[in-house]
Short mmCIF file of C-alpha atoms in Angstrom, two decimals:
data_model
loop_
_atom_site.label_atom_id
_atom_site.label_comp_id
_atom_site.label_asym_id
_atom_site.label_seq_id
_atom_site.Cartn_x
_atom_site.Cartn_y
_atom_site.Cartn_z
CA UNK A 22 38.38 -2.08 18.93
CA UNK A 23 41.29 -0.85 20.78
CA UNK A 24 43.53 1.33 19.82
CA UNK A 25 47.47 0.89 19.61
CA UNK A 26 50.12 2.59 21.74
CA UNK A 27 49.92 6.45 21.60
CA UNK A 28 53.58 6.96 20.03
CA UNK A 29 53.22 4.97 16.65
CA UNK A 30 49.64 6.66 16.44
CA UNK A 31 50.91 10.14 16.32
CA UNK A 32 53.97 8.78 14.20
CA UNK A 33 51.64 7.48 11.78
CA UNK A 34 49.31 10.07 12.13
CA UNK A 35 52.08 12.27 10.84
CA UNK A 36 52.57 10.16 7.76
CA UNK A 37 49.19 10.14 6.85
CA UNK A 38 48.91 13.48 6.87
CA UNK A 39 51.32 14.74 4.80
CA UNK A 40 50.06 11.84 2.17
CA UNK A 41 46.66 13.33 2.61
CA UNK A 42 47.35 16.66 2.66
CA UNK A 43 50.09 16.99 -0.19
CA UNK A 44 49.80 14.29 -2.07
CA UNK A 45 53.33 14.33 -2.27
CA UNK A 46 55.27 11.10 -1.91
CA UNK A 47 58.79 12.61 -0.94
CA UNK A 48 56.63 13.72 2.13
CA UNK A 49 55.70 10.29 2.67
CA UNK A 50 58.14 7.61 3.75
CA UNK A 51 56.66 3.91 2.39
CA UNK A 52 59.29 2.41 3.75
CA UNK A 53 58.55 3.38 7.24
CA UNK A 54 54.89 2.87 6.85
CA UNK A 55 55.34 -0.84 5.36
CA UNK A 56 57.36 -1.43 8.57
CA UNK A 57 54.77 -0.17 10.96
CA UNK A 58 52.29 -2.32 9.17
CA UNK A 59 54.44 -5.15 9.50
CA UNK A 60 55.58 -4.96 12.75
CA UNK A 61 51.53 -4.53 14.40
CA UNK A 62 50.05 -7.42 12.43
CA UNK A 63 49.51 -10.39 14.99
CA UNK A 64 51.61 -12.72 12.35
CA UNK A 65 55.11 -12.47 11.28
CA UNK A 66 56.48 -13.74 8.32
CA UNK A 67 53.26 -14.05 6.24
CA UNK A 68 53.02 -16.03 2.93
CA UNK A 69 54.63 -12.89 0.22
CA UNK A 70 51.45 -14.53 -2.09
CA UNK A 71 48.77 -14.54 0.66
CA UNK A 72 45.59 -12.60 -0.88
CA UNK A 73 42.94 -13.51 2.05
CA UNK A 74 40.61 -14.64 -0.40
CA UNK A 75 38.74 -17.64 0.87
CA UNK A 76 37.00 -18.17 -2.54
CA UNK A 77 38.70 -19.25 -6.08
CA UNK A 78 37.18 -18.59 -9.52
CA UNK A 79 36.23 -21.13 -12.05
CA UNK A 80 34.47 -21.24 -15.18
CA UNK A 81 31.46 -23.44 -15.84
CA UNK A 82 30.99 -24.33 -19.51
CA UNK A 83 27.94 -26.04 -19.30
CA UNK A 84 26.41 -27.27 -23.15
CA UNK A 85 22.56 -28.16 -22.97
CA UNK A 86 21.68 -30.59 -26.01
CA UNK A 87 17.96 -30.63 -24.76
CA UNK A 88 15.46 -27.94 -26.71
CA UNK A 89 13.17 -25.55 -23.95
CA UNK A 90 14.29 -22.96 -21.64
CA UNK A 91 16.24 -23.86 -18.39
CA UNK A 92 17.07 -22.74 -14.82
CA UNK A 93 20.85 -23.50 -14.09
CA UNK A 94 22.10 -23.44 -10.48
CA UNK A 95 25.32 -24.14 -8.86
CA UNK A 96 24.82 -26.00 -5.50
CA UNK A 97 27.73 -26.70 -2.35
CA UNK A 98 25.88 -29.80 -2.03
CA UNK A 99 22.98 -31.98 -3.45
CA UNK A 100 20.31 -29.81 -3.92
CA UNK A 101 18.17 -32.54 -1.66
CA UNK A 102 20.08 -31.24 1.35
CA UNK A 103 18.62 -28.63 3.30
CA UNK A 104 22.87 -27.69 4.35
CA UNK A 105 22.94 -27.05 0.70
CA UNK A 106 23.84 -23.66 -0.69
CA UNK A 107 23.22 -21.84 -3.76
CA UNK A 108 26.34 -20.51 -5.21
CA UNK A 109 24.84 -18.79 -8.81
CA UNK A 110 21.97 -19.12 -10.35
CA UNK A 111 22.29 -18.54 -14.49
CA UNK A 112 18.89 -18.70 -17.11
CA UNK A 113 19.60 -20.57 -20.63
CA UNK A 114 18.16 -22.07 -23.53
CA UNK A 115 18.20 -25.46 -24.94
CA UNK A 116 20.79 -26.36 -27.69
CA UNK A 117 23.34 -24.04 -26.47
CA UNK A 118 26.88 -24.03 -25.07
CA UNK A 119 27.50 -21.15 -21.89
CA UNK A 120 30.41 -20.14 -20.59
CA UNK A 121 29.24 -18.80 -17.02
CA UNK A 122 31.84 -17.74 -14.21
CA UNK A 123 31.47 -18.66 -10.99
CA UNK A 124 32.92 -17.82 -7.35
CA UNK A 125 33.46 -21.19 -4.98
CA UNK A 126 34.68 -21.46 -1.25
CA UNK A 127 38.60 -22.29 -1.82
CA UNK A 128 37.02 -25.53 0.35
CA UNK A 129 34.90 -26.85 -1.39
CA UNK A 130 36.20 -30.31 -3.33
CA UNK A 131 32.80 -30.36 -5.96
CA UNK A 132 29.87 -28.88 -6.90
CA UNK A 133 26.47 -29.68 -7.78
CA UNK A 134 24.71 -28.44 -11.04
CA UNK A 135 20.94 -28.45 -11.30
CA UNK A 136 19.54 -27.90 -14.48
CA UNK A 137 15.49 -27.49 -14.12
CA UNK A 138 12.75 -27.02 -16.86
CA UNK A 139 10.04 -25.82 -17.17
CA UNK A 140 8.31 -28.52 -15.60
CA UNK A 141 10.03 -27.93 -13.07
CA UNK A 142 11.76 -31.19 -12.93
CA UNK A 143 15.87 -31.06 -12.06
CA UNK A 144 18.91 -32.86 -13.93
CA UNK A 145 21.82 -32.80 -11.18
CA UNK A 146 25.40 -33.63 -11.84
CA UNK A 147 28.20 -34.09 -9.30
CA UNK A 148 31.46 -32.47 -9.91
CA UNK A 149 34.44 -32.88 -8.68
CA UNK A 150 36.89 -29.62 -8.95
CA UNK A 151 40.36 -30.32 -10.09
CA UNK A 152 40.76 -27.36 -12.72
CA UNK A 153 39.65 -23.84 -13.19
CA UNK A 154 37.85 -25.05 -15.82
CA UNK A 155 34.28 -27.22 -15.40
CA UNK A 156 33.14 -28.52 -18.74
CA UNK A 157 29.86 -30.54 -18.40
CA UNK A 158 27.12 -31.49 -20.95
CA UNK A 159 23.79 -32.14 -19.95
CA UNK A 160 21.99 -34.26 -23.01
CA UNK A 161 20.09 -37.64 -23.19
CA UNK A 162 23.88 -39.09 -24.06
CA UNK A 163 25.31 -38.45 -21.05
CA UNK A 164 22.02 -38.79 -18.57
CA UNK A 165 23.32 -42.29 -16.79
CA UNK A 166 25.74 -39.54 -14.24
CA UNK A 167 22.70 -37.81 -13.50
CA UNK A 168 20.12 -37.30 -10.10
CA UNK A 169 16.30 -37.07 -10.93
CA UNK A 170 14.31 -34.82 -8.84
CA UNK A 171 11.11 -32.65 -8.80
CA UNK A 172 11.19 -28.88 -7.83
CA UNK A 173 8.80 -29.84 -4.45
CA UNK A 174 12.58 -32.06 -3.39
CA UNK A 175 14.73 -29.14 -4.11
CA UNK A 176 16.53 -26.45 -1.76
CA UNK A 177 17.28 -23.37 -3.13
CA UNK A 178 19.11 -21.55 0.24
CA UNK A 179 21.75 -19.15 -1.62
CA UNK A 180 24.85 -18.83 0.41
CA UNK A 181 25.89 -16.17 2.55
CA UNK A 182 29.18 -14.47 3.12
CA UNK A 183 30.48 -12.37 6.07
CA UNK A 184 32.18 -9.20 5.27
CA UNK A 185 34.35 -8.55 8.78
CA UNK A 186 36.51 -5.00 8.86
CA UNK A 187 38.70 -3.13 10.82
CA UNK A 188 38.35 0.57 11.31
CA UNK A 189 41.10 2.42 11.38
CA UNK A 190 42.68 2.28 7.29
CA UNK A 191 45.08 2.83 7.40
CA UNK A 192 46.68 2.93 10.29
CA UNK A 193 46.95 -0.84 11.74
CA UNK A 194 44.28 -2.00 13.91
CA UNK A 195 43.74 -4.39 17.00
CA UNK A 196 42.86 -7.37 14.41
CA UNK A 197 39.85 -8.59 16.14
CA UNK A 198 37.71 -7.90 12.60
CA UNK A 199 34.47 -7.29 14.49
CA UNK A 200 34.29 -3.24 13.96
CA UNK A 201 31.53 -3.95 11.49
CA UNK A 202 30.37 -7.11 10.18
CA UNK A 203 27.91 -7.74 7.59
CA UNK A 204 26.48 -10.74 6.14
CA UNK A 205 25.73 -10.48 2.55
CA UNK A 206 23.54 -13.33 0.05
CA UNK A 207 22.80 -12.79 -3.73
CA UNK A 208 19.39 -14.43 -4.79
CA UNK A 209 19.02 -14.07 -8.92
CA UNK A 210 16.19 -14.91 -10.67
CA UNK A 211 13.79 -14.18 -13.53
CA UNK A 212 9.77 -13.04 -14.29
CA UNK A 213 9.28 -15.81 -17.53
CA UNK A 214 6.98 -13.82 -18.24
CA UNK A 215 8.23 -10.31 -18.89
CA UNK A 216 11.49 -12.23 -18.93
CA UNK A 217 12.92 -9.36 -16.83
CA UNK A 218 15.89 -10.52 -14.80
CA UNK A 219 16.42 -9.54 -10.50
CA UNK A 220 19.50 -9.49 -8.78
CA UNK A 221 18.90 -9.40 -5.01
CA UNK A 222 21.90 -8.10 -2.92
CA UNK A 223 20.77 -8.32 1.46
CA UNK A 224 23.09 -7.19 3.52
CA UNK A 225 22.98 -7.44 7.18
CA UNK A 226 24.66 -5.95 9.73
CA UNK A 227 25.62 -7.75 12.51
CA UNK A 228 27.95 -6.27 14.95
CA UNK A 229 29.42 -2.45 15.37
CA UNK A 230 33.25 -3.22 17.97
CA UNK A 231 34.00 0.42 17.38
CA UNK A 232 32.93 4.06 19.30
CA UNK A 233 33.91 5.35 15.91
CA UNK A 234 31.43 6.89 13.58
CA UNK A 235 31.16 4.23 10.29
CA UNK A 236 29.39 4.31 7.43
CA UNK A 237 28.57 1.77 4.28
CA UNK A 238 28.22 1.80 0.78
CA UNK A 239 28.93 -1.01 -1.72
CA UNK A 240 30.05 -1.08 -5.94
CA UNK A 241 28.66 -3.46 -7.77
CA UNK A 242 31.86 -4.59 -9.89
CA UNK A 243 30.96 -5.05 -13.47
CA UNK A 244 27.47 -3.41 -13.70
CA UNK A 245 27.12 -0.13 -15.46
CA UNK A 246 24.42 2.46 -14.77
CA UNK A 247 23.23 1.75 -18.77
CA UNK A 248 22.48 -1.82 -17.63
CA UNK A 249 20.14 -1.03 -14.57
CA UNK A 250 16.66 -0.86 -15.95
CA UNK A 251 15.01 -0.57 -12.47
CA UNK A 252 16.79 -0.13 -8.33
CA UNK A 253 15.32 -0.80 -5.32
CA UNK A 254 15.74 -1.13 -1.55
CA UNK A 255 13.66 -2.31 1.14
CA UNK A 256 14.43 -3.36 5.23
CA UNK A 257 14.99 -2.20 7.95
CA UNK A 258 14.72 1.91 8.48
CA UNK A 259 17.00 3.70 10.47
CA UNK A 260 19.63 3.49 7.32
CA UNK A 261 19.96 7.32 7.15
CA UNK A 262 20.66 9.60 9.31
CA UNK A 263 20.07 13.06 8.51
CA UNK A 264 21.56 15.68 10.83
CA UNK A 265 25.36 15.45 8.99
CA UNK A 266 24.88 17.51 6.29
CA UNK A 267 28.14 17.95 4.66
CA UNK A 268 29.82 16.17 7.01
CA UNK A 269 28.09 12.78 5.81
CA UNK A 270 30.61 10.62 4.59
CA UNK A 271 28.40 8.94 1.87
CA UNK A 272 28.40 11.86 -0.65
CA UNK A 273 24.60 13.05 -1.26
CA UNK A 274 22.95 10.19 0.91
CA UNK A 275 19.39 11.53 1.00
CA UNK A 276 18.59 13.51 -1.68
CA UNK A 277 18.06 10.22 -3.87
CA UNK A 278 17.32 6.90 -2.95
CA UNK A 279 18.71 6.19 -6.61
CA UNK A 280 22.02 4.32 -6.64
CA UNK A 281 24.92 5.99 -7.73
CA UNK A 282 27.41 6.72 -10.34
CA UNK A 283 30.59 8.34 -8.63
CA UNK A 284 33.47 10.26 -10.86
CA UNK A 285 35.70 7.08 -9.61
CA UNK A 286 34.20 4.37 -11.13
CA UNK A 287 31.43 3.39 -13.83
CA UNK A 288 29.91 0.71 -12.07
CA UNK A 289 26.68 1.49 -9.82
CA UNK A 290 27.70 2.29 -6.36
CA UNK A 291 24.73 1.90 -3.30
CA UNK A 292 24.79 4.23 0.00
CA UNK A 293 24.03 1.53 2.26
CA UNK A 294 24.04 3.10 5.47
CA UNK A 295 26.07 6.54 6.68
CA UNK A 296 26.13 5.47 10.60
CA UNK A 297 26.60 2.10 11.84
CA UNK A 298 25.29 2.56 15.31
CA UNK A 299 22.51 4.55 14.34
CA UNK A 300 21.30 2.00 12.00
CA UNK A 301 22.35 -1.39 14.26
CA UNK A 302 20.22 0.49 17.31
CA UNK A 303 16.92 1.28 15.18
CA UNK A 304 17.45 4.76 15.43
CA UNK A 305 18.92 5.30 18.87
CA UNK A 306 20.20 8.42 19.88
CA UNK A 307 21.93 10.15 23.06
CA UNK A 308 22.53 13.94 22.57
CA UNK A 309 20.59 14.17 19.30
CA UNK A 310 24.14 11.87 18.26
CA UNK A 311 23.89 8.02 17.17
CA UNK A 312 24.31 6.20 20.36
CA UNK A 313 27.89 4.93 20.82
CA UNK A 314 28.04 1.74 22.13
CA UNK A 315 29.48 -1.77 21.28
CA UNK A 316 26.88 -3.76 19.37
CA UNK A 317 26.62 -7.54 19.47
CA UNK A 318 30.74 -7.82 20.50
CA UNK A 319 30.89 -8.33 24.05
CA UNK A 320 29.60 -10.93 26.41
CA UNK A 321 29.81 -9.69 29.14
CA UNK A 322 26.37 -8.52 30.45
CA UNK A 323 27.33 -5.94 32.69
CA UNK A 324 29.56 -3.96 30.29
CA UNK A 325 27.69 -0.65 30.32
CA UNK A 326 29.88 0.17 27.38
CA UNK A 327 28.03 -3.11 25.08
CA UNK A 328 24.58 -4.12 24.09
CA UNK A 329 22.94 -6.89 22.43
CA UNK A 330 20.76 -6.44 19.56
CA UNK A 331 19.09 -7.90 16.43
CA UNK A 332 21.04 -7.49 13.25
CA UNK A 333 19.47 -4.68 10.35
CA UNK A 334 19.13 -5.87 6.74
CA UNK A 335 18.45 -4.23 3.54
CA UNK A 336 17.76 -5.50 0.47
CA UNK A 337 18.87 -3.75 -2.80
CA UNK A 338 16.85 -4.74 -6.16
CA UNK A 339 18.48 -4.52 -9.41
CA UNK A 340 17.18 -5.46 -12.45
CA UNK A 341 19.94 -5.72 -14.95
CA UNK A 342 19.29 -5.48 -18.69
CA UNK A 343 22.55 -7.56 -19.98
CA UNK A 344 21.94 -11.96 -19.67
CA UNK A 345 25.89 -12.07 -19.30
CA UNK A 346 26.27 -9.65 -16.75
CA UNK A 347 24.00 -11.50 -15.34
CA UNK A 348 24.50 -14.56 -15.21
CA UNK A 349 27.95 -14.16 -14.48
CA UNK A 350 27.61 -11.99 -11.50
CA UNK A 351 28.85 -13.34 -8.27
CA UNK A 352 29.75 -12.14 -4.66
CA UNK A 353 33.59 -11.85 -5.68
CA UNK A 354 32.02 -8.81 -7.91
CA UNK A 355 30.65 -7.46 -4.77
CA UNK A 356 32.62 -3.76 -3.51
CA UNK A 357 31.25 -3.93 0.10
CA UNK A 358 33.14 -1.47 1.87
CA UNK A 359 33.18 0.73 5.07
CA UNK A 360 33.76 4.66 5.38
CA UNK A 361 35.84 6.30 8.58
CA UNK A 362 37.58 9.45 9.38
CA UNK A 363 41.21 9.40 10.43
CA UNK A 364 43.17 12.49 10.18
CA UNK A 365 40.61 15.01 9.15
CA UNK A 366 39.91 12.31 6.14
CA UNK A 367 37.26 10.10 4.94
CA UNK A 368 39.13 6.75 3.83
CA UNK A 369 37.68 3.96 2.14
CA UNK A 370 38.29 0.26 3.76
CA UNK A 371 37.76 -2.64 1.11
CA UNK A 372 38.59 -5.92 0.99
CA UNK A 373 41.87 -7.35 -0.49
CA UNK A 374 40.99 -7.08 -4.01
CA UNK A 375 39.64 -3.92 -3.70
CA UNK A 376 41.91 -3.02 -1.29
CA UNK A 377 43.23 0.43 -3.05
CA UNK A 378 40.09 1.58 -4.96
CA UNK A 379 38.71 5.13 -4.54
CA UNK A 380 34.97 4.80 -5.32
CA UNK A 381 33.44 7.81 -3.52
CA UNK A 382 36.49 9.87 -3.42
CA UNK A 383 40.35 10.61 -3.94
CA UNK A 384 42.04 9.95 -0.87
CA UNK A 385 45.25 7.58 -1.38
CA UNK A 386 48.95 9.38 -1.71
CA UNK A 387 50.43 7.85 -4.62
CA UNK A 388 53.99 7.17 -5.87
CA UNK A 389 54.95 8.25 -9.07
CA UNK A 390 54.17 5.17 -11.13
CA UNK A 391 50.35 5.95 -9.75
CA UNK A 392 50.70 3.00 -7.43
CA UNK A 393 48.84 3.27 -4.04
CA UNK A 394 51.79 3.62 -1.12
CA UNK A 395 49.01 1.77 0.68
CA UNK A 396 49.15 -1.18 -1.75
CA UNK A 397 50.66 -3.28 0.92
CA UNK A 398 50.19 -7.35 1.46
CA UNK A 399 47.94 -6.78 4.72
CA UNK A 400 44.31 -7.10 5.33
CA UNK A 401 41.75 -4.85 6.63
CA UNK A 402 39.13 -6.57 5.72
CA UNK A 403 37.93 -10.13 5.31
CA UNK A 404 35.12 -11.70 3.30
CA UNK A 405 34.90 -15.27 4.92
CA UNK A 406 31.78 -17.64 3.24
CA UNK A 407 29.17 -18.38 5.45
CA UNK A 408 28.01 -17.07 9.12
CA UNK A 409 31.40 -16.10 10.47
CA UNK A 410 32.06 -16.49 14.32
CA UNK A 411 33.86 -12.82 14.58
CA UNK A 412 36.15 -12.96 17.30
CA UNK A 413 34.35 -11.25 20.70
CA UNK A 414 36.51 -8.24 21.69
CA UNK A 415 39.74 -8.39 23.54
CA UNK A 416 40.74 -11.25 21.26
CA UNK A 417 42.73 -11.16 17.82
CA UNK A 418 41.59 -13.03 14.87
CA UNK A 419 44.99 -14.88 15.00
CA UNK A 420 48.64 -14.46 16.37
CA UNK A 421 51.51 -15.86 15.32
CA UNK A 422 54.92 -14.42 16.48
CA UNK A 423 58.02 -15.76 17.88
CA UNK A 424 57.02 -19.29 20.04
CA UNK A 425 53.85 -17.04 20.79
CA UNK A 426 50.35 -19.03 18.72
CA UNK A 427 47.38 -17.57 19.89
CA UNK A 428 44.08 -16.00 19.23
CA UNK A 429 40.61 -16.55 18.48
CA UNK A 430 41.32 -18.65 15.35
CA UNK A 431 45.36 -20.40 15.74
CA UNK A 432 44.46 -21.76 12.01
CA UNK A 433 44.37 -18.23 10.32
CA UNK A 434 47.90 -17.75 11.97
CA UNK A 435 48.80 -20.91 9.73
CA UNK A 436 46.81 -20.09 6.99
CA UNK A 437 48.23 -16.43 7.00
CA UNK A 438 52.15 -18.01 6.80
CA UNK A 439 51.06 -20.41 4.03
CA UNK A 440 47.96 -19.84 2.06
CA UNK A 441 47.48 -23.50 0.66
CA UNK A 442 47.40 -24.47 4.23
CA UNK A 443 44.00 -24.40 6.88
CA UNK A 444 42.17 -23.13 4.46
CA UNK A 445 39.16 -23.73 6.45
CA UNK A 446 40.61 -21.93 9.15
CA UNK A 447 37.23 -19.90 10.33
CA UNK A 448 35.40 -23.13 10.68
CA UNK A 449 37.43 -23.67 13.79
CA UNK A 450 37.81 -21.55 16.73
CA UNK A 451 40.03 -22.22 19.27
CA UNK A 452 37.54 -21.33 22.03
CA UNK A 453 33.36 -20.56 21.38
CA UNK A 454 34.38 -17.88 24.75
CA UNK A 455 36.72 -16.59 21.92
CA UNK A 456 34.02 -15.77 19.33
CA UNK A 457 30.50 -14.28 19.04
CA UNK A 458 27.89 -16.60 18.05
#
């Protein structure tokens, strides 16, 4: 990323400080700060109700009037589609009503639900999504609306979402969102036989546009260390990096490969990397120090200052001992978020509505309603369903001031004035020399 002008830095960087430091808010002037964060972002006069979320809750109450025990899975699409995605993936029993919550793309217009048996054969239904809540009834009453298929004619892809960040929380950044990206997929399922239940959280990262040290961990929203019976992680090595010491940023990353339950929070929280470039590179080092370069951001060959390289992955295991938590869980209950120092501080950089939680540490000023001065309508982060074409650097995500309409995606310019509007803004750069692919 690049940084902004050197005066509103140090003007900032004053501000900061004396939040940091004090923890005083009559050292701390909001007002001014609000302004600064206003006046950087690429686009003025942004929707007061814009949360950046491009997904929407709903609740599927779902009654099964057949006896046996059933797989029930929430599709984009038919299920015969290979493009089909898996959105959640619930286990229930016959004779029952369920009341399962689920996280959809804001675009999508219906959904398909699968029910499968132990046979493996699959009961679809289309639905279309006018209200929050989906009330469906699969039962030999109402079988005329359904598809027929066997498990051999089934996808069962589960979709992906890209987490894109900038760096430097909280100070505004260059708005490019490429300073680490991750893609992130949640595969559930369940052993019949021991009947234990798996959730499978992979996250990959994809691209490091920042010389700035970064490191990862993510809170699983919802899930208590009493209802992990067993954690795991497997992947890609390279995930640690072990010369920090105290200076890691991911407090005790190392001594435990145990997930972890911070003073913050009660839900489990996962070190998933403490360096960026270290783990992006496969271990690369210059100076016994992570090797700083621009992964997977730049096109241009020659840049001595860029690379190109495969993205790393790790896969976290948790089996979880509660069938609600369960079956409810969903990627809007997943905490992904980035460490990096400013101002001789660690700060935390979440997504929107996560935007002011303190999960390894205490490090926002507050006022004196406890309200984070931070708590401000602007994004640092971005969680954007499916593989996300991060803008390449040198180009913002979207600009929209004055006569000016520019950037790598002119639709999140609308979509950031008016949030029912372009809603599927990141399907549609301006330019593919604008993006990474």
């Amino acid at each position: 990323m690049m940084k902004n002008s050197s005066l509103p830095i140090v003007g900032l960087a004053f501000l900061i400080y004396a939040s940091t430091s004090c923890k005083e808010s009559d050292l701390f002037n909001e007002e001014d700060y609000k302004h600064f964060v206003e006046t950087s972002f690429p686009v003025e006069g942004i929707d007061p109700m814009q949360d950046w979320s491009t997904v929407q809750k709903y609740t599927l109450q779902v009654g099964i009037g057949y006896s046996d025990s059933y797989v029930l899975r929430v599709y984009t699409e038919s299920p015969a589609y290979a493009s089909s995605r898996l959105l959640n993936t619930s286990y229930v029993d016959g004779n029952k009503t369920y009341s399962i919550s689920l996280t959809v793309p804001s675009i999508q217009k219906e959904l398909f639900i699968c029910l499968e048996d132990s046979k493996g054969n699959q009961r679809v239904k289309k639905v279309s999504l006018s209200d929050s809540l989906i009330d469906i009834v699969f039962s030999s009453s109402s079988a005329a609306d359904e598809s027929l298929y066997t498990s051999s004619e089934v996808f069962k892809t589960p979709m992906s979402y890209t987490f894109s960040y900038e760096d430097c929380f909280p100070q505004p950044g260059d708005c490019d969102f490429n300073d680490a990206v991750m893609d992130v997929s949640l595969d559930k399922t369940m052993d019949k036989s021991s009947g234990k239940r798996y959730i499978d959280v992979k996250v990959s990262l994809r691209a490091v546009g920042s010389f700035t040290r970064i490191a990862a961990a993510m809170r699983l929203s919802g899930i208590k260390s009493g209802q992990v019976a067993t954690y795991d992680r497997s992947g890609d090595d390279f995930y640690f990096f072990g010369q920090y010491g105290d200076q890691d940023m991911l407090p005790k990353f190392g001594e435990s490969n145990e997930c972890m339950v911070m003073p913050k929070t009660d839900d489990i929280v996962i070190p998933v990397f403490n360096d960026a470039h270290y783990f992006i590179s496969g271990g690369k080092t210059m100076s016994a120090l992570p090797y700083r370069l621009y992964y997977n951001t730049k096109t241009d060959k020659k840049d001595q200052t860029a690379t190109v390289t495969d993205a790393k992955s790790q896969t976290f295991r948790i089996e979880v001992k509660d069938e609600t938590t369960f079956n409810d869980f969903s990627i809007s209950d997943v905490d992904l978020f980035i460490l990096e120092e400013y101002n001789a501080s660690v700060f935390e950089v979440h997504t929107q509505p996560f935007k002011t939680a303190e999960v390894t540490r205490e490090w926002a000023a507050k006022n004196a309603d406890g309200i984070s001065v931070y708590d401000n309508n602007y994004p640092w982060a971005l969680m954007i369903p499916g593989r996300f074409r991060y803008p390449v650097e040198g180009y913002q995500i979207g600009i929209y001031k004055g006569d000016i309409l520019a950037g790598a995606y002119l639709g999140f310019a609308y979509w950031a004035r008016y949030r029912e509007s372009n809603k599927d803004w990141y399907l549609n750069p301006q330019s593919s020399n604008m993006v990474y692919y």
